[in-house]
Short mmCIF file of C-alpha atoms and ligand atoms in Angstrom, two decimals:
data_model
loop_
_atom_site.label_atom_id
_atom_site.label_comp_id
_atom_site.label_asym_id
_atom_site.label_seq_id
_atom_site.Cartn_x
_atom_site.Cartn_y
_atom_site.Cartn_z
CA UNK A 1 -2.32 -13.34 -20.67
CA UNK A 2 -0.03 -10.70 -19.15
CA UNK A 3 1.43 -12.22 -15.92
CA UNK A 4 4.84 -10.49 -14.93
CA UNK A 5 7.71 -11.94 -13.57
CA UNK A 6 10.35 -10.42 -11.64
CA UNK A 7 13.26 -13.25 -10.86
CA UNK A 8 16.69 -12.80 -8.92
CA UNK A 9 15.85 -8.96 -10.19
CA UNK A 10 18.74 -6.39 -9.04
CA UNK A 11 19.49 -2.49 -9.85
CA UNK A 12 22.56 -0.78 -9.00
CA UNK A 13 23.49 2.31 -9.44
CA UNK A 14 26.89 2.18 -8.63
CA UNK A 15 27.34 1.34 -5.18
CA UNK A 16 23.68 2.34 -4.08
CA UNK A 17 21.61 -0.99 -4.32
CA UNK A 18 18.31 0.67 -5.33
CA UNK A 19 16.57 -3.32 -5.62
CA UNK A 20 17.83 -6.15 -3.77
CA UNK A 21 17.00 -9.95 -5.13
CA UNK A 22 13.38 -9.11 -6.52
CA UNK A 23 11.69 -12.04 -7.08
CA UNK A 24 7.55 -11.55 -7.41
CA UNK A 25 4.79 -13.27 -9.67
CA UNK A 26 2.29 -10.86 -10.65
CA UNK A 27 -1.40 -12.89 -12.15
CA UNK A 28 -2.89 -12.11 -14.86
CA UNK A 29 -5.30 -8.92 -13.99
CA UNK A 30 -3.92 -8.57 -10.88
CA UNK A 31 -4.04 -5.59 -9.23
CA UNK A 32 -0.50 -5.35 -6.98
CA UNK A 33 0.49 -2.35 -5.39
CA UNK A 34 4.42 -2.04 -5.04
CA UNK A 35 4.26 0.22 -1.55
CA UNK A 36 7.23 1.51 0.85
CA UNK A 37 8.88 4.18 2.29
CA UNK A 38 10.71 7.12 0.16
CA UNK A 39 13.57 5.56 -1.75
CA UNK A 40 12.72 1.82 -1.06
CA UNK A 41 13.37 0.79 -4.68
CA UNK A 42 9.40 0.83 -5.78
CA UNK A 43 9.53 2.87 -8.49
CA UNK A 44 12.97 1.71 -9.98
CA UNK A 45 10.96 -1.84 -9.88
CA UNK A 46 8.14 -0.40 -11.90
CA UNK A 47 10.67 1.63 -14.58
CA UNK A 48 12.84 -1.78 -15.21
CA UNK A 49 9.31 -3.68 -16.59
CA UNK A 50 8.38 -0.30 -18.45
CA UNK A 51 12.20 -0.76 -19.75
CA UNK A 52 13.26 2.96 -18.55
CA UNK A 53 15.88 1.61 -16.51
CA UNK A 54 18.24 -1.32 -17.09
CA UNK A 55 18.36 -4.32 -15.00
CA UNK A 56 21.68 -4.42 -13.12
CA UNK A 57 20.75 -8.68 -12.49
CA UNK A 58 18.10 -11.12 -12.88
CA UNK A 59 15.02 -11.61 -15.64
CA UNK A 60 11.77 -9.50 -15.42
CA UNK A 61 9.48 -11.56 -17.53
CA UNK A 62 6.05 -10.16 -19.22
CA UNK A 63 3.80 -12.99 -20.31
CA UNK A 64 6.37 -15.75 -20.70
CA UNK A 65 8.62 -13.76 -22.57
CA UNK A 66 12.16 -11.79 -21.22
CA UNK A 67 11.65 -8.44 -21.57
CA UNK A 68 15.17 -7.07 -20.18
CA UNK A 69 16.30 -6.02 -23.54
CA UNK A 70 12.87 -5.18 -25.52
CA UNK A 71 12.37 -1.65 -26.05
CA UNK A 72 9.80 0.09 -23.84
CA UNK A 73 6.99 0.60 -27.06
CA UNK A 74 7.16 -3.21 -27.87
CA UNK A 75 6.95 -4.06 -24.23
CA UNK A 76 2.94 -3.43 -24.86
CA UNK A 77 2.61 -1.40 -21.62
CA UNK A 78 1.07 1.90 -20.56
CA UNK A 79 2.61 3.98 -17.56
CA UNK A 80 0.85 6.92 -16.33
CA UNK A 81 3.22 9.48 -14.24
CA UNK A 82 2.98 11.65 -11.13
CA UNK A 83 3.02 14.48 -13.25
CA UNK A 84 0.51 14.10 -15.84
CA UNK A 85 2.95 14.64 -18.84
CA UNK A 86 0.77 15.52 -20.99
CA UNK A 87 1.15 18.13 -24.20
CA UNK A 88 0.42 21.71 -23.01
CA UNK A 89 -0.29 22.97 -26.90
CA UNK A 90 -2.19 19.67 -28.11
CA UNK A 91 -6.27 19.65 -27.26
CA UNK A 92 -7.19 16.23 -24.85
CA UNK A 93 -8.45 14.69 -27.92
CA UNK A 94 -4.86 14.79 -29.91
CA UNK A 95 -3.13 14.03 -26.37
CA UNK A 96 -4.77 10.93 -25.95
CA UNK A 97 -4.50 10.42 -30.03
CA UNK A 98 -0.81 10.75 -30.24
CA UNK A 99 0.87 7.26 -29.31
CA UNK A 100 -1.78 5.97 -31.79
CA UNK A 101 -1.00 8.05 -34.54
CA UNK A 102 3.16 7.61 -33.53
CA UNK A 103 1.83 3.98 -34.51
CA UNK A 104 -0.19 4.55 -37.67
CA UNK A 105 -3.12 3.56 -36.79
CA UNK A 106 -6.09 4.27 -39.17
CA UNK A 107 -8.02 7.63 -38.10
CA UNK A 108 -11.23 5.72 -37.44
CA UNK A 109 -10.08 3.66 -35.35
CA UNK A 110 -8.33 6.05 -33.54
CA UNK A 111 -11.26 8.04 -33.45
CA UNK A 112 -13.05 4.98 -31.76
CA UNK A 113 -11.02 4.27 -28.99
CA UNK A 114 -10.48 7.97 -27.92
CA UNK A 115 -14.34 8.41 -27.72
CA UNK A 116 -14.29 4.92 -26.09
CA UNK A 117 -11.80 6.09 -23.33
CA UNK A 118 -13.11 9.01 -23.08
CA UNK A 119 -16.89 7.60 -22.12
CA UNK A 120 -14.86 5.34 -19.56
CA UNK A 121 -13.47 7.92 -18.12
CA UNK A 122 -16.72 10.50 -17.92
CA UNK A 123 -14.21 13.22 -20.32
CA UNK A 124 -16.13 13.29 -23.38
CA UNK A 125 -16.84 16.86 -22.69
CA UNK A 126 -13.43 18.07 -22.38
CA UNK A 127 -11.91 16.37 -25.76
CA UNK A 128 -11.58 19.94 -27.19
CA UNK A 129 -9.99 21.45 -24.03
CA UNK A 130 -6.26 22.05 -23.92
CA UNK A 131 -4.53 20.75 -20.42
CA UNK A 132 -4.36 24.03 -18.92
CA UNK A 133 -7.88 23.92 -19.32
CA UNK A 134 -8.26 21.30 -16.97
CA UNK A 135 -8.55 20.98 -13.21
CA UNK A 136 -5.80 18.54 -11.91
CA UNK A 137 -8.37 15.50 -11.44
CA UNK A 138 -9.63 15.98 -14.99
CA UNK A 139 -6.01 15.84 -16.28
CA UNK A 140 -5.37 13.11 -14.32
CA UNK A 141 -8.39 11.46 -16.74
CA UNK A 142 -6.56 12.31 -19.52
CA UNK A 143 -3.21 11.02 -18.38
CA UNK A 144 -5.50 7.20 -17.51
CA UNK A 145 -6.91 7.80 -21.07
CA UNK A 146 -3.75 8.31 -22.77
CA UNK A 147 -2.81 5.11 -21.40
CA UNK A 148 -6.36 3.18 -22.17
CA UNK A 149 -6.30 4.14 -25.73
CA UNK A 150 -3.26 1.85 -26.18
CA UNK A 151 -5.21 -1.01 -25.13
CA UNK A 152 -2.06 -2.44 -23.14
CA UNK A 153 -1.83 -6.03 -21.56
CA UNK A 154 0.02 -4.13 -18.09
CA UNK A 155 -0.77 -0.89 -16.88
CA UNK A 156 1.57 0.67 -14.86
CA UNK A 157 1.03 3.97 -12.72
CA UNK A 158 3.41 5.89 -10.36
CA UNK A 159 2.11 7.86 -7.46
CA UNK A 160 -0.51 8.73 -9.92
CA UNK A 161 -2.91 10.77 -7.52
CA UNK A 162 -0.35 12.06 -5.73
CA UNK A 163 -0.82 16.10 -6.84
CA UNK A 164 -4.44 15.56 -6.41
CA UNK A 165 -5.88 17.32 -3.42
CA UNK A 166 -7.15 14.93 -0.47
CA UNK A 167 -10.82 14.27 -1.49
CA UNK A 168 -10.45 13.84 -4.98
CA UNK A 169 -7.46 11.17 -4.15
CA UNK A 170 -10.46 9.48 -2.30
CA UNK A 171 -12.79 10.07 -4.86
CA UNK A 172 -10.18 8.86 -8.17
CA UNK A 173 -8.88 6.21 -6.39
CA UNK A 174 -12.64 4.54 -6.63
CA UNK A 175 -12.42 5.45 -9.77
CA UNK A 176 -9.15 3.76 -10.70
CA UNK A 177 -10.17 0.43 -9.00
CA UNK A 178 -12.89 0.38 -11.20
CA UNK A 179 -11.27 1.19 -13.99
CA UNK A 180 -9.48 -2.33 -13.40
CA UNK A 181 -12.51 -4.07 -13.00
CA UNK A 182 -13.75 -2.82 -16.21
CA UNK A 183 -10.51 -3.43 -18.07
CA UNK A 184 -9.77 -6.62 -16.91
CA UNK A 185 -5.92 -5.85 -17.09
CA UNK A 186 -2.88 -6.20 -14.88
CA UNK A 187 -2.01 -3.10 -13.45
CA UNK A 188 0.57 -2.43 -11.47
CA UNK A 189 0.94 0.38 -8.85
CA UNK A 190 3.31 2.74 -7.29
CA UNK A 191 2.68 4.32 -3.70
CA UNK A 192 4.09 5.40 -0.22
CA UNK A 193 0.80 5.71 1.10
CA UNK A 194 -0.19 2.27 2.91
CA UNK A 195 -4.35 3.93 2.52
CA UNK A 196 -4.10 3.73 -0.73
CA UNK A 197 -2.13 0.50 -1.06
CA UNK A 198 -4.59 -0.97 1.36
CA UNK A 199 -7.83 -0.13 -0.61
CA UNK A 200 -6.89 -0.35 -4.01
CA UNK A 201 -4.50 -3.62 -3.98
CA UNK A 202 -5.59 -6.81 -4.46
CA UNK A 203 -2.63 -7.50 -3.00
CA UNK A 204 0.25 -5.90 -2.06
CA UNK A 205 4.11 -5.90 -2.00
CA UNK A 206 5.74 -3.86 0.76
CA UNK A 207 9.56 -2.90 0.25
CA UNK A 208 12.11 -1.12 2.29
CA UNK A 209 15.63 -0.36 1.70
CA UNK A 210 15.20 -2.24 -1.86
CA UNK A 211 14.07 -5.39 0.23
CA UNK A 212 10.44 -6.75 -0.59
CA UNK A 213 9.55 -7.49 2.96
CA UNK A 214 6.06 -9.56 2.42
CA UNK A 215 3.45 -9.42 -0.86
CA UNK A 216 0.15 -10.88 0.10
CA UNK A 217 -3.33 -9.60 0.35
CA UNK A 218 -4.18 -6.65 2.37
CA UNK A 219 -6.19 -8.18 4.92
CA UNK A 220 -3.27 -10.48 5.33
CA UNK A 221 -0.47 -8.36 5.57
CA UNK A 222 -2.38 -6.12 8.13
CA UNK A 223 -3.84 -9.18 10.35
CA UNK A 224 -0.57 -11.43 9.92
CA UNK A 225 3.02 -9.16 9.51
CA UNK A 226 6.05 -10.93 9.01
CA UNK A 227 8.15 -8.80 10.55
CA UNK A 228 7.97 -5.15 12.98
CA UNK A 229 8.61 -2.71 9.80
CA UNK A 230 5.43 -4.24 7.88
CA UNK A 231 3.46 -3.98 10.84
CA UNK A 232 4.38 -0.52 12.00
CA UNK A 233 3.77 0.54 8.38
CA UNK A 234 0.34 -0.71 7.49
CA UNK A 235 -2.53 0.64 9.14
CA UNK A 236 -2.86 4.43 10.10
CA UNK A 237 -3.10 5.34 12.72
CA UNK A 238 0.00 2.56 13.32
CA UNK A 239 0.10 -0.44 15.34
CA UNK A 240 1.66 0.35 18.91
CA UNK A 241 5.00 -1.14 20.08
CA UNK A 242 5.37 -2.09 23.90
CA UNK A 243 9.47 -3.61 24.56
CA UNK A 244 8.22 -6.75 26.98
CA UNK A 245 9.85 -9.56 28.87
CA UNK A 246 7.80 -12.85 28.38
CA UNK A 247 7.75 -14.76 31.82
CA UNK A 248 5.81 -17.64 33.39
CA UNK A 249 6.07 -21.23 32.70
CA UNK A 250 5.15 -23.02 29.07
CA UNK A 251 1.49 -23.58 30.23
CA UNK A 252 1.15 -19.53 31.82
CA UNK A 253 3.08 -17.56 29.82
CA UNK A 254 2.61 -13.86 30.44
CA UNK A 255 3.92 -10.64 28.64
CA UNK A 256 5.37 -8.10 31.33
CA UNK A 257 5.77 -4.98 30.50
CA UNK A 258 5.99 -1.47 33.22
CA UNK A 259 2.86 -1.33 34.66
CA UNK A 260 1.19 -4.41 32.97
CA UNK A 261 0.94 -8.38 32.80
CA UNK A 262 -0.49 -9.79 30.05
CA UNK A 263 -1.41 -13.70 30.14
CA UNK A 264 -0.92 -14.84 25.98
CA UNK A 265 -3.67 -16.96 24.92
CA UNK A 266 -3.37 -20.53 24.99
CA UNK A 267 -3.05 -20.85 20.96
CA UNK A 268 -0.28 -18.34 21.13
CA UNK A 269 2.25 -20.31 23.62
CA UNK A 270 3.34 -22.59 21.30
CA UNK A 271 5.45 -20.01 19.43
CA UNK A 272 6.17 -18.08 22.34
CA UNK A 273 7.76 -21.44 24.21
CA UNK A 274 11.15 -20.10 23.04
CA UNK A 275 11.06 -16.80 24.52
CA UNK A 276 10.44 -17.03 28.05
CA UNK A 277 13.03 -15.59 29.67
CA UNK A 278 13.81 -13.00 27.30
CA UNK A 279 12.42 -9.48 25.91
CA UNK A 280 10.66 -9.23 22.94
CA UNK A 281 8.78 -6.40 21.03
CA UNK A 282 4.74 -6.55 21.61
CA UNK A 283 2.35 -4.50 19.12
CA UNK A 284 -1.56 -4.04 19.66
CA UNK A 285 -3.26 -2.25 16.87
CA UNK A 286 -4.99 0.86 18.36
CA UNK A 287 -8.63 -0.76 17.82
CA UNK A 288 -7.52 -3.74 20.24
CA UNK A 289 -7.78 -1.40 22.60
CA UNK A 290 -10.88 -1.06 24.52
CA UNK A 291 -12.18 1.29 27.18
CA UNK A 292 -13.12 -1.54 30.02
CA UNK A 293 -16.66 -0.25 30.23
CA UNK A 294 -17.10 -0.80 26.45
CA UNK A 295 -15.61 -4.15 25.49
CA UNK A 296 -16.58 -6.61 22.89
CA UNK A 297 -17.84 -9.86 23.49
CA UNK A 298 -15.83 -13.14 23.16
CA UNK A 299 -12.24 -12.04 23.38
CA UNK A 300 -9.62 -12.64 25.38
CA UNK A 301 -8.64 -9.76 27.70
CA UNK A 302 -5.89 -8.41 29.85
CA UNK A 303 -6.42 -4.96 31.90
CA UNK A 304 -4.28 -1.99 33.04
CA UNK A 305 -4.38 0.89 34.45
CA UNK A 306 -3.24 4.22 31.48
CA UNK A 307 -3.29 7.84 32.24
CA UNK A 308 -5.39 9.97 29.74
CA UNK A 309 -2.84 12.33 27.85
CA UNK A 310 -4.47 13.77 25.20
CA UNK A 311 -8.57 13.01 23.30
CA UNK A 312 -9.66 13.24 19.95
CA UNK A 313 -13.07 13.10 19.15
CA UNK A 314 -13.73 10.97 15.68
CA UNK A 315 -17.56 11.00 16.05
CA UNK A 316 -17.62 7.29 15.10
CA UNK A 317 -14.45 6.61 17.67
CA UNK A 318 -12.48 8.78 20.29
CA UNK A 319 -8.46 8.17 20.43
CA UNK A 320 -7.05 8.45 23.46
CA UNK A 321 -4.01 9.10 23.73
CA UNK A 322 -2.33 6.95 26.64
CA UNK A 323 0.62 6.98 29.05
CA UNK A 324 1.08 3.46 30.89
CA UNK A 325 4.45 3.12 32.97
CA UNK A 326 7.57 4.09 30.21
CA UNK A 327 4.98 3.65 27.20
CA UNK A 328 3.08 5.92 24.84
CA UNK A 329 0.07 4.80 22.91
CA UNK A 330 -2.95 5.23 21.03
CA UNK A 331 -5.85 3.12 21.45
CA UNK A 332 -9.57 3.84 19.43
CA UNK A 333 -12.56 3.53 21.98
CA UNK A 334 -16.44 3.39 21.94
CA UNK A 335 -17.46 7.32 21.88
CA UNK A 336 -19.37 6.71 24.69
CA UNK A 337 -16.10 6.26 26.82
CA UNK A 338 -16.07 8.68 30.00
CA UNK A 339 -11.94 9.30 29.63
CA UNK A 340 -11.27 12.56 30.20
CA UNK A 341 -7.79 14.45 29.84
CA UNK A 342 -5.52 13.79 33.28
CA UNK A 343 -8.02 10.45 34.38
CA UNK A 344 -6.67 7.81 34.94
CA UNK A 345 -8.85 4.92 33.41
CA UNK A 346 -8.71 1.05 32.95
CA UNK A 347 -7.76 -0.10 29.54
CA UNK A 348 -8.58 -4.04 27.95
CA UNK A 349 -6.10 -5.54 25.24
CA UNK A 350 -7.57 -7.99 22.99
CA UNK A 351 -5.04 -11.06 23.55
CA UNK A 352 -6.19 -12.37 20.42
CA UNK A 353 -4.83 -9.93 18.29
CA UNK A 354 -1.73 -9.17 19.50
CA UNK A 355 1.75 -9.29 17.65
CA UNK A 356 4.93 -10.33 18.75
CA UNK A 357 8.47 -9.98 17.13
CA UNK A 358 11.41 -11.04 17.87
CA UNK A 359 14.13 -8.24 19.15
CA UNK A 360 17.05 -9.38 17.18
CA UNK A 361 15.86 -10.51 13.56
CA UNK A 362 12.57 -8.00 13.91
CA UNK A 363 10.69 -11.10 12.20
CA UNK A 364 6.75 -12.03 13.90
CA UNK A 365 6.64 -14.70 16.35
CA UNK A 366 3.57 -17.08 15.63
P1 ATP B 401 10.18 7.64 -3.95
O1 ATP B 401 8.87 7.30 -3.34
O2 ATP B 401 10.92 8.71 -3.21
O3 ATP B 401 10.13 7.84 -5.43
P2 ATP B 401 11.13 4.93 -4.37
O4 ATP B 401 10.77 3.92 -3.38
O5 ATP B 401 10.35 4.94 -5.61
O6 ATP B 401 11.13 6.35 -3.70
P3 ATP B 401 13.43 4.66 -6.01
O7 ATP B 401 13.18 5.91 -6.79
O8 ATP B 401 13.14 3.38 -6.67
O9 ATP B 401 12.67 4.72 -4.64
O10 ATP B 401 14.96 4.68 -5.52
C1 ATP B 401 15.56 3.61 -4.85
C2 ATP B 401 16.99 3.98 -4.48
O11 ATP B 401 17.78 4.15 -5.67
C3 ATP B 401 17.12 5.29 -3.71
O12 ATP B 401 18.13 5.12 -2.74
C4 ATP B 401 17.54 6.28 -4.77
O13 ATP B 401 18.30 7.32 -4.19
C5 ATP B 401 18.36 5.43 -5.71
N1 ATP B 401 18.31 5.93 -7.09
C6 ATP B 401 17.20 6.03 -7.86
N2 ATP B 401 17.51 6.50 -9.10
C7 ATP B 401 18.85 6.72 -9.10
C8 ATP B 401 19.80 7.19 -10.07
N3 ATP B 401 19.39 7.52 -11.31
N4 ATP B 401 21.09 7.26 -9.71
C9 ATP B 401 21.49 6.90 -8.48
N5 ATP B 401 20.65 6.43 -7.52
C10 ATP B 401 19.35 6.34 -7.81
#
C-alpha cells in the first residue's frame, strides 16, 4: 500500500509562502499530476515527500507512516529529474546499477532487475552505451529505469519530458502511462503543461500561487471548474471569457453581453437566481461554438452576429478567430464552414455548456 498524505502541509522560505495549507490524499496506484503555473509551489510539494526539502508545517504521510523527518533513501521512493542526472563516465548498465549496489544488493539480483527494466523500457540494446551515447528520449529511459530498478512503492517525476523535443513528449508520455499500468505503483507527477496533465492524470491537482485550487479527474476539472483560473488554464486552446450582466426575471434569465443576449437554460437559473442584476464573468469553451450552418443536434442555442478576424485551417476543425461588440474569441467550427476573413457570420453558443463565475470571489456559479 503506498497512499500519500499531505495534511495542513506548509513551506516557507522566509517570507515567500512557496505551499499554502496542502491538504491532498493520493490512492494507492494513483496516478496524480500536481499541475500549475511557473512557481505555483508544485515542485516544492513533490521535493517535501522525496524529503529534499523540509516541511515548514503540517504532516506528509507515506503509507500510514510520517515521513517529515525520514531520510529521503528510507522514504522507499524513486524521483526522476528534468535533467536526466545521470553519470556521464558510467555505461547505462552501471547507471541504472548504482543505487542497488549503494545498497548491497547481491550482483544477481542486480543483474535481474536491470535486464528486467531494461526489457520494460525497450533499452536492452543500449546497456553498454555511455549517456552521451544516447539521444535525449533514450536517456530519458535510463533516467525511468534508474528509478524502476529500485522497485519503489511512489514514483515521483518532475517535468520529466520537458527537454524532449515535441513528438517524442507525445510519443514518451504513452509510454510513461503505461509504464504505470504495468507497475501498478503510485506515481506522482510534476508539470506546467495542462496537455500533459490532462492525458496522463488520473486525476489531477491544479495549484497557483501555492494554493491547490481543485484535484479531481480530468474530465471533471475541464467540464466542471471551480473557479475562473482552473478554467482558463485547462484546455488549449483556453476557454473564452465574455464580462456579462445577467438580466430578466427568475423564470427568463438572460446573459447580456455587447452585441449578444443569451437566454440560460432552465437547469442553470437556479444558481444564477442571485445574480440578476449584476455582472458576472461568462466562459464558452471554443468547441461550444458553432458555425450556425453546422450545429449539433439537441442543444440549447443562442445566436449572434461575430466578425471574422483571422482563420486557421486544422483539417479536422477551422478556428476562427472572432470579434463580437468589445470581445475577442476563438471558437472551433465544422471545416465545411464558409467564414471567410472580414465576413461577418452568425455564430451558436451551446447554453448547455457554458460557465459562469462570480466577479468578486472568481469561484463557478452552478
Ligand atoms: P516551476 O515550474 O517554475 O519549477 P513550481 O510550481 O515548481 O515552478 P516551486 O519551485 O515549487 O514552483 O516554487 C514555489 C515558490 O517558492 C516560488 O515562488 C519560488 O520562487 C519559491 N522558492 C522555491 N525554492 C526556493 C528557495 N530555495 N528559496 C526561496 N524561494 C524558493
Amino acid at each position: 500500500m503506498a497512499t500519500v498524505t499531505f495534511e495542513n502541509v506548509t513551506k516557507k522560505y522566509g517570507n515567500v509562502v512557496a505551499v499554502s495549507n496542502l491538504n491532498l490524499e493520493i490512492a494507492d496506484k494513483e496516478f496524480l499530476v500536481f499541475v500549475g503555473p511557473s512557481g505555483c509551489g508544485k515542485t516544492t510539494s513533490l521535493r517535501m515527500l522525496a524529503g529534499l526539502e523540509e516541511i515548514t508545517e503540517g504532516k506528509v504521510y507515506i503509507g500510514d507512516r510520517v515521513v517529515n523527518d525520514v531520510a529521503p533513501k528510507d522514504r522507499d521512493i524513486a524521483m526522476v529529474f528534468q535533467s536526466y542526472a545521470l553519470y556521464p563516465h558510467m555505461s547505462v548498465y552501471d547507471n541504472m546499477a548504482f543505487s542497488l549496489k549503494l545498497r548491497k544488493m547481491k550482483k544477481d539480483e542486480i543483474d535481474k532487475r536491470v535486464k528486467k527494466a531494461a526489457a520494460t523500457l525497450s533499452i536492452d540494446q543500449l546497456l553498454p552505451r555511455k549517456p552521451k551515447q544516447l539521444s535525449g528520449g533514450q536517456r530519458q529511459r535510463v533516467a525511468l529505469g534508474r528509478a524502476i530498478v529500485r522497485e519503489p512503492k511512489v514514483f515521483l517525476l518532475d517535468e520529466p519530458l520537458s527537454n524532449l523535443d515535441a513528438k517524442l513528449r507525445v510519443q514518451t508520455r504513452a509510454e510513461i502511462t503505461k509504464l504505470h499500468q504495468q507497475l501498478g505503483t503510485t506515481f506522482i507527477y510534476v508539470t506546467h503543461d495542462q496537455t500533459e496533465a490532462m492525458t496522463m492524470g488520473t486525476r489531477i491537482a491544479v495549484m497557483k500561487d501555492g494554493l491547490l485550487h481543485q484535484v479531481d479527474t480530468p474530465q471533471t476539472l475541464y467540464d466542471k471548474p471551480n473557479n475562473l483560473f482552473v478554467a482558463g488554464f485547462m484546455g488549449s486552446p483556453s476557454m473564452n471569457f465574455f464580462d456579462v450582466s445577467i438580466k430578466g426575471t427568475a423564470d427568463n434569465i438572460v446573459a447580456a453581453g455587447e452585441g449578444f443576449q443569451l437566454p440560460i437554460p432552465a437547469e442553470r437559473t437556479v444558481g444564477m437566481k442571485p445574480y440578476i442584476g449584476k455582472d458576472v464573468t461568462m466562459g464558452i469553451r471554443p468547441e461550444d461554438l458553432h458555425d450556425a450552418a453546422f450545429v449539433p443536434p439537441n442543444i440549447h442555442v443562442g445566436k449572434f452576429e461575430a466578425k471574422v478576424d483571422v482563420t486557421e485551417l486544422m483539417g479536422n476543425e477551422v478556428f476562427l478567430y472572432l470579434i463580437t461588440g468589445k470581445y475577442s474569441y476563438l471558437a472551433r467550427v465544422d471545416p465545411r464552414t464558409q467564414a471567410r476573413v472580414g465576413n461577418t457570420v452568425q455564430i451558436v453558443a451551446n447554453l448547455d455548456s457554458v460557465h459562469f463565475f462570480d466577479k468578486a470571489t472568481e469561484q463557478a456559479i452552478r
